[in-house]
Amino acid sequence: MLDEQFMREALKEAQKAFDRDEVPVGAVLVHNNRVIARGYNQVELLQDATAHAEMVCLSAGAESIGNWRLTDTTLYCTLEPCCMCAGALLASRVTRLVWGAPDLRVGANGSWIDLFSNQHPMHTLEITKGVLEAESAELMRSFFQKQRNKKNDLSSR
C-alpha cells in the first residue's frame, strides 16, 4: 500500500529527530507518487517552536516546486498535526494529509481540538488517520522513556 510506503519514509525522518534528541516527528511531501520534500522536528536544534516536521517539510516542498501552493500533494506525518501545522496545511493548499499517531496534547484533528471539522471556505483537505500508528506511537514512547531515564540518571548523581 502506498500510504504505508510513504509513512515509512516519514518514520525515517522521525528517526533522524530521535537520534538528535528531538521529539521524533517526521514528514514527507509526495507529488505524483514521488517524495519531493522531507522534514523532521528541529525545535531544539534551531531553538524555534515553529520548526515542526510538517513546517520544515512544507517549506522544502514549496522550494522544490517553486510555488507556495502545494496542490495535488499529500503530506505524510508520523504524528497528528498541531494547530499551527494544520493551519499551514490549509494555507499551502495541500490536497491530502495522512498521519500516524494521535497527539493528545496538541492534536488538531480531534485528539485535542478539530480544526478540520468545519468546511474551509476555499480548500478541501482529505485526511487519513492512523497509518502505521503503532510504529509512530512506539517511537514517541521510546523517546520520552529515554528522556525520563536521562533525567533520572542526572538526579541520582
Short mmCIF file of C-alpha atoms in Angstrom, two decimals:
data_model
loop_
_atom_site.label_atom_id
_atom_site.label_comp_id
_atom_site.label_asym_id
_atom_site.label_seq_id
_atom_site.Cartn_x
_atom_site.Cartn_y
_atom_site.Cartn_z
CA MET A 1 0.00 0.00 0.00
CA LEU A 2 1.39 3.41 -0.97
CA ASP A 3 0.27 5.10 2.24
CA GLU A 4 2.35 2.68 4.31
CA GLN A 5 5.32 3.03 1.96
CA PHE A 6 5.36 6.82 2.28
CA MET A 7 4.66 6.71 6.02
CA ARG A 8 7.77 4.54 6.37
CA GLU A 9 9.70 7.39 4.73
CA ALA A 10 8.20 9.79 7.28
CA LEU A 11 9.26 7.38 10.05
CA LYS A 12 12.83 7.55 8.72
CA GLU A 13 12.67 11.31 9.18
CA ALA A 14 11.26 10.86 12.69
CA GLN A 15 14.19 8.57 13.49
CA LYS A 16 16.56 11.38 12.47
CA ALA A 17 14.85 13.62 15.03
CA PHE A 18 15.07 10.86 17.66
CA ASP A 19 18.79 10.43 17.00
CA ARG A 20 19.29 14.19 17.52
CA ASP A 21 17.35 14.29 20.81
CA GLU A 22 14.38 15.99 19.18
CA VAL A 23 10.79 14.86 19.67
CA PRO A 24 10.61 12.19 16.93
CA VAL A 25 8.19 13.55 14.38
CA GLY A 26 8.86 13.16 10.68
CA ALA A 27 7.11 14.19 7.48
CA VAL A 28 7.37 13.74 3.74
CA LEU A 29 5.54 15.56 0.98
CA VAL A 30 4.53 13.48 -2.03
CA HIS A 31 3.58 14.65 -5.53
CA ASN A 32 2.82 12.22 -8.36
CA ASN A 33 3.83 9.27 -6.14
CA ARG A 34 7.29 10.75 -5.55
CA VAL A 35 8.73 12.28 -2.39
CA ILE A 36 9.52 15.92 -3.18
CA ALA A 37 10.36 17.12 0.34
CA ARG A 38 11.30 15.78 3.77
CA GLY A 39 11.31 17.22 7.24
CA TYR A 40 11.85 16.26 10.84
CA ASN A 41 11.31 18.11 14.09
CA GLN A 42 14.13 20.62 14.73
CA VAL A 43 12.70 22.71 17.56
CA GLU A 44 15.64 22.16 19.94
CA LEU A 45 18.32 22.42 17.26
CA LEU A 46 17.02 25.72 15.93
CA GLN A 47 15.51 26.93 19.23
CA ASP A 48 12.40 27.66 17.19
CA ALA A 49 8.97 26.49 18.33
CA THR A 50 7.76 26.63 14.71
CA ALA A 51 10.37 24.14 13.42
CA HIS A 52 7.93 21.23 13.43
CA ALA A 53 8.46 18.42 10.91
CA GLU A 54 5.42 19.49 8.90
CA MET A 55 6.52 23.14 8.70
CA VAL A 56 10.04 22.19 7.63
CA CYS A 57 8.63 19.81 5.04
CA LEU A 58 6.07 22.26 3.64
CA SER A 59 8.76 24.94 3.23
CA ALA A 60 11.04 22.46 1.48
CA GLY A 61 8.14 21.38 -0.75
CA ALA A 62 7.38 24.96 -1.79
CA GLU A 63 11.05 25.47 -2.61
CA SER A 64 11.15 22.18 -4.53
CA ILE A 65 8.30 23.08 -6.87
CA GLY A 66 8.83 26.85 -6.84
CA ASN A 67 5.33 27.60 -5.60
CA TRP A 68 3.75 28.00 -2.16
CA ARG A 69 0.58 26.37 -3.49
CA LEU A 70 1.10 22.68 -2.84
CA THR A 71 -1.98 21.44 -4.67
CA ASP A 72 -2.03 17.79 -5.73
CA THR A 73 0.33 16.84 -2.90
CA THR A 74 -0.02 14.55 0.10
CA LEU A 75 1.72 15.23 3.41
CA TYR A 76 2.60 12.13 5.42
CA CYS A 77 3.34 12.84 9.07
CA THR A 78 4.06 10.43 11.90
CA LEU A 79 2.04 12.48 14.40
CA GLU A 80 -1.32 14.24 14.23
CA PRO A 81 -0.62 17.88 13.31
CA CYS A 82 -0.93 20.67 15.88
CA CYS A 83 -2.97 23.85 15.25
CA MET A 84 -0.03 25.67 13.67
CA CYS A 85 0.72 22.84 11.26
CA ALA A 86 -2.98 22.30 10.49
CA GLY A 87 -3.25 25.95 9.52
CA ALA A 88 -0.15 25.70 7.34
CA LEU A 89 -1.59 22.65 5.56
CA LEU A 90 -4.74 24.58 4.70
CA ALA A 91 -2.89 27.78 3.77
CA SER A 92 -0.49 25.92 1.48
CA ARG A 93 -3.40 24.03 -0.12
CA VAL A 94 -2.10 20.52 0.44
CA THR A 95 -4.66 18.14 -1.05
CA ARG A 96 -4.31 15.24 1.34
CA LEU A 97 -2.97 14.58 4.85
CA VAL A 98 -2.00 11.15 6.18
CA TRP A 99 -0.92 10.89 9.80
CA GLY A 100 0.16 8.11 12.13
CA ALA A 101 -0.27 8.52 15.89
CA PRO A 102 -2.68 10.84 17.69
CA ASP A 103 -1.31 13.73 19.74
CA LEU A 104 -3.45 14.01 22.87
CA ARG A 105 -1.54 17.11 23.98
CA VAL A 106 -1.99 19.40 20.96
CA GLY A 107 -3.51 17.31 18.15
CA ALA A 108 -5.67 19.44 15.87
CA ASN A 109 -7.56 16.66 14.10
CA GLY A 110 -9.73 15.58 17.00
CA SER A 111 -7.38 14.43 19.76
CA TRP A 112 -7.37 17.83 21.45
CA ILE A 113 -9.33 20.02 19.04
CA ASP A 114 -10.51 19.53 15.47
CA LEU A 115 -9.64 22.39 13.15
CA PHE A 116 -10.71 20.34 10.15
CA SER A 117 -14.29 19.75 11.32
CA ASN A 118 -15.58 22.94 9.67
CA GLN A 119 -15.55 23.20 5.90
CA HIS A 120 -12.80 25.59 4.82
CA PRO A 121 -14.18 28.35 2.55
CA MET A 122 -11.61 27.81 -0.22
CA HIS A 123 -9.95 24.43 0.23
CA THR A 124 -10.79 20.80 0.91
CA LEU A 125 -8.30 18.56 2.67
CA GLU A 126 -8.74 14.80 2.53
CA ILE A 127 -7.48 13.12 5.73
CA THR A 128 -6.44 9.56 6.53
CA LYS A 129 -5.63 8.79 10.17
CA GLY A 130 -3.75 6.00 11.90
CA VAL A 131 -1.40 4.78 9.16
CA LEU A 132 1.43 2.89 10.91
CA GLU A 133 0.05 4.28 14.17
CA ALA A 134 1.73 1.64 16.36
CA GLU A 135 5.19 2.31 14.91
CA SER A 136 4.77 6.07 15.20
CA ALA A 137 3.50 5.86 18.77
CA GLU A 138 6.28 3.45 19.81
CA LEU A 139 8.96 5.84 18.58
CA MET A 140 7.39 8.60 20.69
CA ARG A 141 7.14 6.32 23.75
CA SER A 142 10.77 5.26 23.36
CA PHE A 143 11.91 8.86 23.07
CA PHE A 144 10.14 10.05 26.20
CA GLN A 145 11.30 6.99 28.13
CA LYS A 146 14.86 7.83 27.09
CA GLN A 147 14.38 11.42 28.26
CA ARG A 148 13.00 10.27 31.63
CA ASN A 149 15.93 7.89 32.06
CA LYS A 150 18.40 10.70 31.34
CA LYS A 151 16.69 12.93 33.89
CA ASN A 152 16.75 10.12 36.49
CA ASP A 153 20.44 9.45 35.80
CA LEU A 154 21.27 13.12 36.34
CA SER A 155 19.26 13.39 39.55
CA SER A 156 20.86 10.28 41.06
CA ARG A 157 24.38 11.72 40.80
#
